[in-house]
Amino acid sequence: MKKKNKLGKFFTLPVIISLSVLIVIILAVLFAAFLATHDPLALSMSESLQGPSSAHLLGTDKTGRDIFSRLLFGGRTTLLGALGVVIISVIIGIPLGLFSGYFGGKVDMVTMRISDMIVAFPSLLLAFVFVSSFGRGLMNAVVAVGIIYVPMLAKLTRSLVLVEKNKTYVEASRAIGYSHFQIIFFQILPNCISTILVQLTLDIGYAILDLAAMSFLGLGIQPPTPDWGAMLEEGRIYLSTNPLIALAPGITIIITVVAINIFSDGVQSYLDPSHRKLPSVKKIRRLVGVAHE
Amino acid sequence: MEVIRLEILIKVKNLSKYYKAGKKKLNKENDRVEQPYLKAVDDVSLNVYKGEILGIVGESGCGKSTLGRCIMKLIDSTKGSIEIKGDNIVNHHFKQMKPYRKQMQMIFQNPFSSFNPKQTIGKNIGNVAKLYNIPQKAYDEKITQLLEYIGLPLSTLKRHPNELSGGQLQRLAIIRALLLNPEFIMADEPVSALDVSVQAQILNLMLDLRDEYKMTMMFISHELTVVEHICDRVAVMYLGTIVEMGNTNQLFKNALHPYTQTLLSAKPKELPELEVNRIILKGDVPSAMNIPSGCRFHTRCPYTIQNKCNVEVPKFIEIEEGHWAACHLNK
Amino acid sequence: MSNIIAIKNLKLDLITARGVVHAVRDINMNVKHGEIHGVVGESGCGKSMTAKAILRLHDEKKLLYSGSILYEDDKDIFNMTEKELQNLRGKEVAMIFQDPITTLNPLLTIGQQLSEVLTLHLKLSKKEAKKRSIELLESVEIHPGAERYEQYPFEMSGGMLQRVIIAMAIACNPKIIIADEPTTALDVTMQAQVLDLIKELRDKHNMAVMIITHNFGVVAEICDTVSVMYAGKIVETGEVSEIFHNPKHPYTQDLIKSIPKSGSTEKRLVAIPGSPPDLRYNIEGCPYASRCTYATEACEKAEPKLIKLSDTHAYTCIRN
């Protein structure tokens, strides 16, 4: 299905560009150890607050650490953290949505009411409460944000299940003798997965922003570990004098999240046949040889 | 074909399916709080004999699909019993049904949605072997055999449901039902969604199967011409009950219940110049939440007898051999 | 009697994600004033596409067309402006679709929807429209009209809803009604009633009707003339008695043979082997060749000719 078919393909221009950007970022972050020019934790007060130079590609921060290297290593923290958030929401949210949607009744009611309660709070506020109670640090921040993403994913999964549940092939499966478990995971879930995947790619983007916000407020990663959000916080005071300290991580976050969104858009367009880009009518007229004004 | 009374495969007795319809209300007449019900199936009794094709006919809302699903245990019944070869399965749990499922398979109305769209046909059909611990090889051989029988190439197994036509998919649905060697197939409007020429292919296939595999079938349909062609016996349903039942020939030649007569008169013309006397029914089908008193058909029947039909429920009695009807006019 | 609709050399190509589908391949069809014309064929033959093209209901970004559809002998529908088309739709040419439940807006009463047609096209005042609507409801045997006027679609049965839609269609006294499978979604007892109603209205108002169906019973019930379509082409046309008693094209014959008939002792039906051709590809020769019992090699190469048996009966075949 991922093959290029005659009238509608996966690798449209936006998808190619966004995918390339994401690949570059991921590779850069992966090979941070090789690409970094300095040790991201190395302090050097003598070199503090320098602008870009041949020694320091993006300059240094207030403690003389190389921004470029911190950007690369910080990406690991941020991206892995975002992945962690999504994984947690998947592990908890999808099964919850599946069982709620399929079995309905009391299970459904309880799950949905709990979800509603979580959603009723401003999301980050809840995360703050969690982190304040259990302590700061990346792990706790990731878990907190992950839990916040659960209701959305559970509701999405649930509504998809509700649609599939009534389709004949599910009824046919029950008539054949499949167990509930088999039907939920092997019949219904594969039919929901594409929509869920689109949501997940978007969630990675949102998670990056949310974790950055947590770090910005000092509740996530603790210094001196580099992280894009933390770097934003550190560079805030120097915005007028050494803007690069904040701009570098800031722009990187923007580029990453926008690229993710465009890519996810492309995936969705590809999966939804009615959105596929059809060739222009003029082109077809020429092909078919039909003439009508 | 005269049905010789062979063994009874399925025995349905006093089966009812009621759905709760709204909140409990105070009944002003007898001062009691009552729960209103939608009586989709109301006290249905019938026998399915081994080797026959039994037709269930009726219009939308008569309960025939619900009856089929109750028998297949896809929905739980409210009252009554369903005996499969003597075992009453009406209260069996989902898990307890597994050994019976192998014996009873179902074909659905819409061939396009009967298959999991994300799996190939091969997977859709083949996974069933694992479910029942049937050796894959023997199963695959049988699939190949049956594909040939219905005239589809082996390559069909690699395709997805959305690449095939309604007729092809329905034939595959029949294969899927046959692979487990069931004794009984429930067919719910299997040809209603198909074109006429494809319909003919499927009906012929079903007749062949009955002859070759001695299959017992329950054929639910709203199309009388199809039912007349393929069924040995027919039961006519109206508003949740069976109003008439008998051999196809008998029933079609000599319909005893006014509703059956109406249905027969409403059949489409076969030739343009034929004159048809159509029985026109008054009013609409009553709601299943408000079943009329006495004979439930009395509100629309052209032959209603005042103070009899609206008061007394007619008994379902055998008027001639093998031909049953519930109408006060048959005495 | 002249033609109210004259379709000449109509070709319709539909652009889909799976390729260009040549849904209608050069057809000619005429409907006279006051005539009930049936268009019969199985799914995918192009009959619905033809019907929708008459009122240009297709998304023209996805449709390519050539040929002409003449309204009242001289106005080509393809050349009409949007304004002229609006005047035609619902007023002079009305259309009825298959499923009454999805045709009507569930959030408005049927009275509101019926009145809307009248205020829009006939510029009646609200009061006049209501009065006329109730009259219309009663004319399609919906009694009491005043009560039903206030009801919502979900409160009525399928048969009744279809009659409401017929009332909406005849509200402005159209010259022709196009009915796309009007009885397919209805119960058996309702089908005959709705068809009889259509026939009655035609008799009263001398209205033409084009009925699209796959059901020969519908054709036998009310049609005067018939066009049989297969794979985007018209294979046979004729008066209804000619088609039923003397079908000439093998597809027409096979189709009639495959219908279950009552009282027949032969249980096996005559099925047509194979399946219709894929309309994404150009078809050489006769489209029915691969399934026809009389097919010869020549059938797959040469275009079948049009053979006229009488003024009214014609079919395409290379045999004689």
PDB file of N, CA and C in Angstrom, chain B residues 41-114:
ATOM      1  N   VAL B  41     -38.452  -9.929  19.298  1.00  0.00           N
ATOM      2  CA  VAL B  41     -38.869 -11.300  19.016  1.00  0.00           C
ATOM      3  C   VAL B  41     -39.767 -11.703  20.178  1.00  0.00           C
ATOM      4  N   ASP B  42     -40.943 -12.177  19.881  1.00  0.00           N
ATOM      5  CA  ASP B  42     -41.914 -12.438  20.948  1.00  0.00           C
ATOM      6  C   ASP B  42     -42.491 -13.834  20.846  1.00  0.00           C
ATOM      7  N   ASP B  43     -41.977 -14.745  21.660  1.00  0.00           N
ATOM      8  CA  ASP B  43     -42.535 -16.083  21.758  1.00  0.00           C
ATOM      9  C   ASP B  43     -42.521 -16.825  20.423  1.00  0.00           C
ATOM     10  N   VAL B  44     -41.329 -17.063  19.924  1.00  0.00           N
ATOM     11  CA  VAL B  44     -41.191 -17.783  18.655  1.00  0.00           C
ATOM     12  C   VAL B  44     -40.782 -19.225  18.912  1.00  0.00           C
ATOM     13  N   SER B  45     -41.479 -20.150  18.288  1.00  0.00           N
ATOM     14  CA  SER B  45     -41.101 -21.571  18.389  1.00  0.00           C
ATOM     15  C   SER B  45     -40.998 -22.138  16.997  1.00  0.00           C
ATOM     16  N   LEU B  46     -39.905 -22.825  16.710  1.00  0.00           N
ATOM     17  CA  LEU B  46     -39.809 -23.521  15.429  1.00  0.00           C
ATOM     18  C   LEU B  46     -38.756 -24.610  15.515  1.00  0.00           C
ATOM     19  N   ASN B  47     -38.836 -25.558  14.589  1.00  0.00           N
ATOM     20  CA  ASN B  47     -37.846 -26.612  14.502  1.00  0.00           C
ATOM     21  C   ASN B  47     -37.109 -26.495  13.185  1.00  0.00           C
ATOM     22  N   VAL B  48     -35.816 -26.749  13.233  1.00  0.00           N
ATOM     23  CA  VAL B  48     -35.048 -26.812  11.997  1.00  0.00           C
ATOM     24  C   VAL B  48     -34.627 -28.261  11.810  1.00  0.00           C
ATOM     25  N   TYR B  49     -35.086 -28.881  10.736  1.00  0.00           N
ATOM     26  CA  TYR B  49     -34.790 -30.298  10.499  1.00  0.00           C
ATOM     27  C   TYR B  49     -33.503 -30.461   9.733  1.00  0.00           C
ATOM     28  N   LYS B  50     -32.823 -31.554  10.007  1.00  0.00           N
ATOM     29  CA  LYS B  50     -31.538 -31.784   9.367  1.00  0.00           C
ATOM     30  C   LYS B  50     -31.710 -31.879   7.852  1.00  0.00           C
ATOM     31  N   GLY B  51     -30.889 -31.155   7.136  1.00  0.00           N
ATOM     32  CA  GLY B  51     -30.894 -31.258   5.674  1.00  0.00           C
ATOM     33  C   GLY B  51     -31.863 -30.315   4.973  1.00  0.00           C
ATOM     34  N   GLU B  52     -32.593 -29.498   5.713  1.00  0.00           N
ATOM     35  CA  GLU B  52     -33.536 -28.629   5.024  1.00  0.00           C
ATOM     36  C   GLU B  52     -33.016 -27.199   4.938  1.00  0.00           C
ATOM     37  N   ILE B  53     -33.626 -26.447   4.007  1.00  0.00           N
ATOM     38  CA  ILE B  53     -33.369 -25.005   3.967  1.00  0.00           C
ATOM     39  C   ILE B  53     -34.664 -24.341   4.431  1.00  0.00           C
ATOM     40  N   LEU B  54     -34.610 -23.753   5.612  1.00  0.00           N
ATOM     41  CA  LEU B  54     -35.796 -23.115   6.183  1.00  0.00           C
ATOM     42  C   LEU B  54     -35.720 -21.624   5.941  1.00  0.00           C
ATOM     43  N   GLY B  55     -36.749 -21.064   5.336  1.00  0.00           N
ATOM     44  CA  GLY B  55     -36.754 -19.638   5.059  1.00  0.00           C
ATOM     45  C   GLY B  55     -37.493 -18.871   6.141  1.00  0.00           C
ATOM     46  N   ILE B  56     -36.964 -17.715   6.523  1.00  0.00           N
ATOM     47  CA  ILE B  56     -37.671 -16.816   7.438  1.00  0.00           C
ATOM     48  C   ILE B  56     -37.924 -15.539   6.650  1.00  0.00           C
ATOM     49  N   VAL B  57     -39.195 -15.238   6.470  1.00  0.00           N
ATOM     50  CA  VAL B  57     -39.554 -14.127   5.594  1.00  0.00           C
ATOM     51  C   VAL B  57     -40.309 -13.070   6.377  1.00  0.00           C
ATOM     52  N   GLY B  58     -40.084 -11.819   6.034  1.00  0.00           N
ATOM     53  CA  GLY B  58     -40.835 -10.757   6.684  1.00  0.00           C
ATOM     54  C   GLY B  58     -40.264  -9.432   6.257  1.00  0.00           C
ATOM     55  N   GLU B  59     -40.950  -8.361   6.573  1.00  0.00           N
ATOM     56  CA  GLU B  59     -40.466  -7.045   6.171  1.00  0.00           C
ATOM     57  C   GLU B  59     -39.563  -6.471   7.252  1.00  0.00           C
ATOM     58  N   SER B  60     -39.073  -5.251   7.007  1.00  0.00           N
ATOM     59  CA  SER B  60     -38.124  -4.700   7.976  1.00  0.00           C
ATOM     60  C   SER B  60     -38.826  -4.486   9.302  1.00  0.00           C
ATOM     61  N   GLY B  61     -38.159  -4.840  10.374  1.00  0.00           N
ATOM     62  CA  GLY B  61     -38.722  -4.645  11.701  1.00  0.00           C
ATOM     63  C   GLY B  61     -39.509  -5.833  12.222  1.00  0.00           C
ATOM     64  N   CYS B  62     -39.593  -6.919  11.442  1.00  0.00           N
ATOM     65  CA  CYS B  62     -40.397  -8.052  11.916  1.00  0.00           C
ATOM     66  C   CYS B  62     -39.639  -8.905  12.907  1.00  0.00           C
ATOM     67  N   GLY B  63     -38.342  -8.707  13.016  1.00  0.00           N
ATOM     68  CA  GLY B  63     -37.589  -9.468  13.997  1.00  0.00           C
ATOM     69  C   GLY B  63     -36.818 -10.643  13.429  1.00  0.00           C
ATOM     70  N   LYS B  64     -36.831 -10.831  12.122  1.00  0.00           N
ATOM     71  CA  LYS B  64     -36.173 -12.013  11.579  1.00  0.00           C
ATOM     72  C   LYS B  64     -34.671 -11.995  11.784  1.00  0.00           C
ATOM     73  N   SER B  65     -34.056 -10.805  11.601  1.00  0.00           N
ATOM     74  CA  SER B  65     -32.605 -10.726  11.823  1.00  0.00           C
ATOM     75  C   SER B  65     -32.276 -10.943  13.286  1.00  0.00           C
ATOM     76  N   THR B  66     -33.108 -10.370  14.162  1.00  0.00           N
ATOM     77  CA  THR B  66     -32.875 -10.540  15.594  1.00  0.00           C
ATOM     78  C   THR B  66     -32.998 -12.020  15.962  1.00  0.00           C
ATOM     79  N   LEU B  67     -33.985 -12.680  15.386  1.00  0.00           N
ATOM     80  CA  LEU B  67     -34.160 -14.105  15.666  1.00  0.00           C
ATOM     81  C   LEU B  67     -32.917 -14.880  15.260  1.00  0.00           C
ATOM     82  N   GLY B  68     -32.425 -14.578  14.071  1.00  0.00           N
ATOM     83  CA  GLY B  68     -31.223 -15.255  13.589  1.00  0.00           C
ATOM     84  C   GLY B  68     -30.057 -15.057  14.534  1.00  0.00           C
ATOM     85  N   ARG B  69     -29.887 -13.815  14.983  1.00  0.00           N
ATOM     86  CA  ARG B  69     -28.758 -13.534  15.861  1.00  0.00           C
ATOM     87  C   ARG B  69     -28.929 -14.174  17.237  1.00  0.00           C
ATOM     88  N   CYS B  70     -30.169 -14.309  17.668  1.00  0.00           N
ATOM     89  CA  CYS B  70     -30.399 -14.975  18.962  1.00  0.00           C
ATOM     90  C   CYS B  70     -29.994 -16.440  18.847  1.00  0.00           C
ATOM     91  N   ILE B  71     -30.398 -17.060  17.748  1.00  0.00           N
ATOM     92  CA  ILE B  71     -30.082 -18.475  17.576  1.00  0.00           C
ATOM     93  C   ILE B  71     -28.578 -18.675  17.477  1.00  0.00           C
ATOM     94  N   MET B  72     -27.900 -17.740  16.837  1.00  0.00           N
ATOM     95  CA  MET B  72     -26.454 -17.851  16.695  1.00  0.00           C
ATOM     96  C   MET B  72     -25.731 -17.367  17.945  1.00  0.00           C
ATOM     97  N   LYS B  73     -26.477 -16.964  18.946  1.00  0.00           N
ATOM     98  CA  LYS B  73     -25.894 -16.479  20.186  1.00  0.00           C
ATOM     99  C   LYS B  73     -24.994 -15.268  19.983  1.00  0.00           C
ATOM    100  N   LEU B  74     -25.339 -14.453  19.006  1.00  0.00           N
ATOM    101  CA  LEU B  74     -24.595 -13.200  18.870  1.00  0.00           C
ATOM    102  C   LEU B  74     -25.235 -12.153  19.758  1.00  0.00           C
ATOM    103  N   ILE B  75     -26.495 -12.396  20.131  1.00  0.00           N
ATOM    104  CA  ILE B  75     -27.124 -11.577  21.164  1.00  0.00           C
ATOM    105  C   ILE B  75     -27.788 -12.542  22.152  1.00  0.00           C
ATOM    106  N   ASP B  76     -27.928 -12.081  23.371  1.00  0.00           N
ATOM    107  CA  ASP B  76     -28.548 -12.919  24.382  1.00  0.00           C
ATOM    108  C   ASP B  76     -30.050 -12.813  24.294  1.00  0.00           C
ATOM    109  N   SER B  77     -30.736 -13.943  24.470  1.00  0.00           N
ATOM    110  CA  SER B  77     -32.196 -13.928  24.426  1.00  0.00           C
ATOM    111  C   SER B  77     -32.743 -13.598  25.802  1.00  0.00           C
ATOM    112  N   THR B  78     -33.966 -13.115  25.825  1.00  0.00           N
ATOM    113  CA  THR B  78     -34.582 -12.767  27.104  1.00  0.00           C
ATOM    114  C   THR B  78     -35.271 -13.975  27.738  1.00  0.00           C
ATOM    115  N   LYS B  79     -36.000 -14.718  26.908  1.00  0.00           N
ATOM    116  CA  LYS B  79     -36.738 -15.876  27.451  1.00  0.00           C
ATOM    117  C   LYS B  79     -36.698 -17.016  26.454  1.00  0.00           C
ATOM    118  N   GLY B  80     -37.005 -18.213  26.919  1.00  0.00           N
ATOM    119  CA  GLY B  80     -37.155 -19.322  25.983  1.00  0.00           C
ATOM    120  C   GLY B  80     -35.921 -20.196  25.921  1.00  0.00           C
ATOM    121  N   SER B  81     -35.946 -21.164  25.011  1.00  0.00           N
ATOM    122  CA  SER B  81     -34.813 -22.079  24.896  1.00  0.00           C
ATOM    123  C   SER B  81     -34.421 -22.297  23.454  1.00  0.00           C
ATOM    124  N   ILE B  82     -33.143 -22.568  23.268  1.00  0.00           N
ATOM    125  CA  ILE B  82     -32.611 -22.896  21.948  1.00  0.00           C
ATOM    126  C   ILE B  82     -31.836 -24.195  22.108  1.00  0.00           C
ATOM    127  N   GLU B  83     -32.334 -25.273  21.510  1.00  0.00           N
ATOM    128  CA  GLU B  83     -31.639 -26.547  21.674  1.00  0.00           C
ATOM    129  C   GLU B  83     -30.917 -26.937  20.402  1.00  0.00           C
ATOM    130  N   ILE B  84     -29.605 -27.136  20.528  1.00  0.00           N
ATOM    131  CA  ILE B  84     -28.810 -27.598  19.392  1.00  0.00           C
ATOM    132  C   ILE B  84     -28.526 -29.066  19.651  1.00  0.00           C
ATOM    133  N   LYS B  85     -29.154 -29.922  18.853  1.00  0.00           N
ATOM    134  CA  LYS B  85     -29.018 -31.376  19.027  1.00  0.00           C
ATOM    135  C   LYS B  85     -29.275 -31.750  20.485  1.00  0.00           C
ATOM    136  N   GLY B  86     -30.291 -31.158  21.058  1.00  0.00           N
ATOM    137  CA  GLY B  86     -30.652 -31.542  22.411  1.00  0.00           C
ATOM    138  C   GLY B  86     -30.048 -30.680  23.507  1.00  0.00           C
ATOM    139  N   ASP B  87     -28.941 -29.989  23.253  1.00  0.00           N
ATOM    140  CA  ASP B  87     -28.344 -29.146  24.292  1.00  0.00           C
ATOM    141  C   ASP B  87     -28.967 -27.749  24.283  1.00  0.00           C
ATOM    142  N   ASN B  88     -29.455 -27.334  25.435  1.00  0.00           N
ATOM    143  CA  ASN B  88     -30.040 -25.995  25.498  1.00  0.00           C
ATOM    144  C   ASN B  88     -28.931 -24.961  25.684  1.00  0.00           C
ATOM    145  N   ILE B  89     -28.704 -24.173  24.692  1.00  0.00           N
ATOM    146  CA  ILE B  89     -27.585 -23.229  24.749  1.00  0.00           C
ATOM    147  C   ILE B  89     -28.003 -21.817  25.105  1.00  0.00           C
ATOM    148  N   VAL B  90     -29.267 -21.620  25.409  1.00  0.00           N
ATOM    149  CA  VAL B  90     -29.750 -20.250  25.521  1.00  0.00           C
ATOM    150  C   VAL B  90     -29.021 -19.438  26.597  1.00  0.00           C
ATOM    151  N   ASN B  91     -28.557 -20.110  27.647  1.00  0.00           N
ATOM    152  CA  ASN B  91     -27.867 -19.351  28.687  1.00  0.00           C
ATOM    153  C   ASN B  91     -26.357 -19.541  28.682  1.00  0.00           C
ATOM    154  N   HIS B  92     -25.847 -20.136  27.640  1.00  0.00           N
ATOM    155  CA  HIS B  92     -24.402 -20.375  27.583  1.00  0.00           C
ATOM    156  C   HIS B  92     -23.644 -19.068  27.490  1.00  0.00           C
ATOM    157  N   HIS B  93     -22.471 -19.049  28.174  1.00  0.00           N
ATOM    158  CA  HIS B  93     -21.605 -17.879  28.053  1.00  0.00           C
ATOM    159  C   HIS B  93     -20.915 -17.887  26.715  1.00  0.00           C
ATOM    160  N   PHE B  94     -20.292 -16.753  26.433  1.00  0.00           N
ATOM    161  CA  PHE B  94     -19.498 -16.622  25.228  1.00  0.00           C
ATOM    162  C   PHE B  94     -18.493 -17.769  25.118  1.00  0.00           C
ATOM    163  N   LYS B  95     -17.823 -18.076  26.212  1.00  0.00           N
ATOM    164  CA  LYS B  95     -16.779 -19.105  26.145  1.00  0.00           C
ATOM    165  C   LYS B  95     -17.388 -20.500  25.966  1.00  0.00           C
ATOM    166  N   GLN B  96     -18.535 -20.729  26.622  1.00  0.00           N
ATOM    167  CA  GLN B  96     -19.154 -22.053  26.523  1.00  0.00           C
ATOM    168  C   GLN B  96     -19.620 -22.348  25.106  1.00  0.00           C
ATOM    169  N   MET B  97     -19.774 -21.311  24.318  1.00  0.00           N
ATOM    170  CA  MET B  97     -20.297 -21.494  22.973  1.00  0.00           C
ATOM    171  C   MET B  97     -19.254 -22.010  22.007  1.00  0.00           C
ATOM    172  N   LYS B  98     -17.992 -21.945  22.380  1.00  0.00           N
ATOM    173  CA  LYS B  98     -16.960 -22.228  21.387  1.00  0.00           C
ATOM    174  C   LYS B  98     -17.121 -23.586  20.698  1.00  0.00           C
ATOM    175  N   PRO B  99     -17.375 -24.681  21.425  1.00  0.00           N
ATOM    176  CA  PRO B  99     -17.522 -25.950  20.698  1.00  0.00           C
ATOM    177  C   PRO B  99     -18.702 -25.944  19.744  1.00  0.00           C
ATOM    178  N   TYR B 100     -19.726 -25.139  20.037  1.00  0.00           N
ATOM    179  CA  TYR B 100     -20.878 -25.112  19.142  1.00  0.00           C
ATOM    180  C   TYR B 100     -20.627 -24.266  17.914  1.00  0.00           C
ATOM    181  N   ARG B 101     -19.774 -23.263  18.078  1.00  0.00           N
ATOM    182  CA  ARG B 101     -19.550 -22.334  16.964  1.00  0.00           C
ATOM    183  C   ARG B 101     -19.050 -23.065  15.747  1.00  0.00           C
ATOM    184  N   LYS B 102     -18.283 -24.128  15.992  1.00  0.00           N
ATOM    185  CA  LYS B 102     -17.731 -24.850  14.857  1.00  0.00           C
ATOM    186  C   LYS B 102     -18.862 -25.469  14.042  1.00  0.00           C
ATOM    187  N   GLN B 103     -19.944 -25.801  14.731  1.00  0.00           N
ATOM    188  CA  GLN B 103     -21.048 -26.474  14.059  1.00  0.00           C
ATOM    189  C   GLN B 103     -22.000 -25.510  13.372  1.00  0.00           C
ATOM    190  N   MET B 104     -21.962 -24.240  13.794  1.00  0.00           N
ATOM    191  CA  MET B 104     -22.923 -23.270  13.271  1.00  0.00           C
ATOM    192  C   MET B 104     -22.173 -22.080  12.721  1.00  0.00           C
ATOM    193  N   GLN B 105     -22.310 -21.817  11.455  1.00  0.00           N
ATOM    194  CA  GLN B 105     -21.628 -20.679  10.861  1.00  0.00           C
ATOM    195  C   GLN B 105     -22.627 -19.719  10.245  1.00  0.00           C
ATOM    196  N   MET B 106     -22.181 -18.507   9.991  1.00  0.00           N
ATOM    197  CA  MET B 106     -23.126 -17.486   9.528  1.00  0.00           C
ATOM    198  C   MET B 106     -22.628 -16.732   8.305  1.00  0.00           C
ATOM    199  N   ILE B 107     -23.559 -16.379   7.443  1.00  0.00           N
ATOM    200  CA  ILE B 107     -23.243 -15.535   6.285  1.00  0.00           C
ATOM    201  C   ILE B 107     -24.076 -14.268   6.406  1.00  0.00           C
ATOM    202  N   PHE B 108     -23.443 -13.125   6.196  1.00  0.00           N
ATOM    203  CA  PHE B 108     -24.111 -11.859   6.440  1.00  0.00           C
ATOM    204  C   PHE B 108     -24.558 -11.176   5.164  1.00  0.00           C
ATOM    205  N   GLN B 109     -25.368 -10.112   5.356  1.00  0.00           N
ATOM    206  CA  GLN B 109     -25.963  -9.461   4.198  1.00  0.00           C
ATOM    207  C   GLN B 109     -24.972  -8.700   3.351  1.00  0.00           C
ATOM    208  N   ASN B 110     -24.097  -7.928   4.003  1.00  0.00           N
ATOM    209  CA  ASN B 110     -23.221  -7.067   3.241  1.00  0.00           C
ATOM    210  C   ASN B 110     -21.859  -7.727   3.035  1.00  0.00           C
ATOM    211  N   PRO B 111     -21.605  -8.238   1.825  1.00  0.00           N
ATOM    212  CA  PRO B 111     -20.342  -8.957   1.632  1.00  0.00           C
ATOM    213  C   PRO B 111     -19.130  -8.039   1.782  1.00  0.00           C
ATOM    214  N   PHE B 112     -19.322  -6.753   1.507  1.00  0.00           N
ATOM    215  CA  PHE B 112     -18.177  -5.853   1.560  1.00  0.00           C
ATOM    216  C   PHE B 112     -17.664  -5.634   2.969  1.00  0.00           C
ATOM    217  N   SER B 113     -18.545  -5.665   3.949  1.00  0.00           N
ATOM    218  CA  SER B 113     -18.051  -5.412   5.297  1.00  0.00           C
ATOM    219  C   SER B 113     -17.928  -6.683   6.121  1.00  0.00           C
ATOM    220  N   SER B 114     -18.125  -7.843   5.487  1.00  0.00           N
ATOM    221  CA  SER B 114     -18.018  -9.088   6.251  1.00  0.00           C
ATOM    222  C   SER B 114     -16.581  -9.499   6.513  1.00  0.00           C
TER     223      SER B 114
END
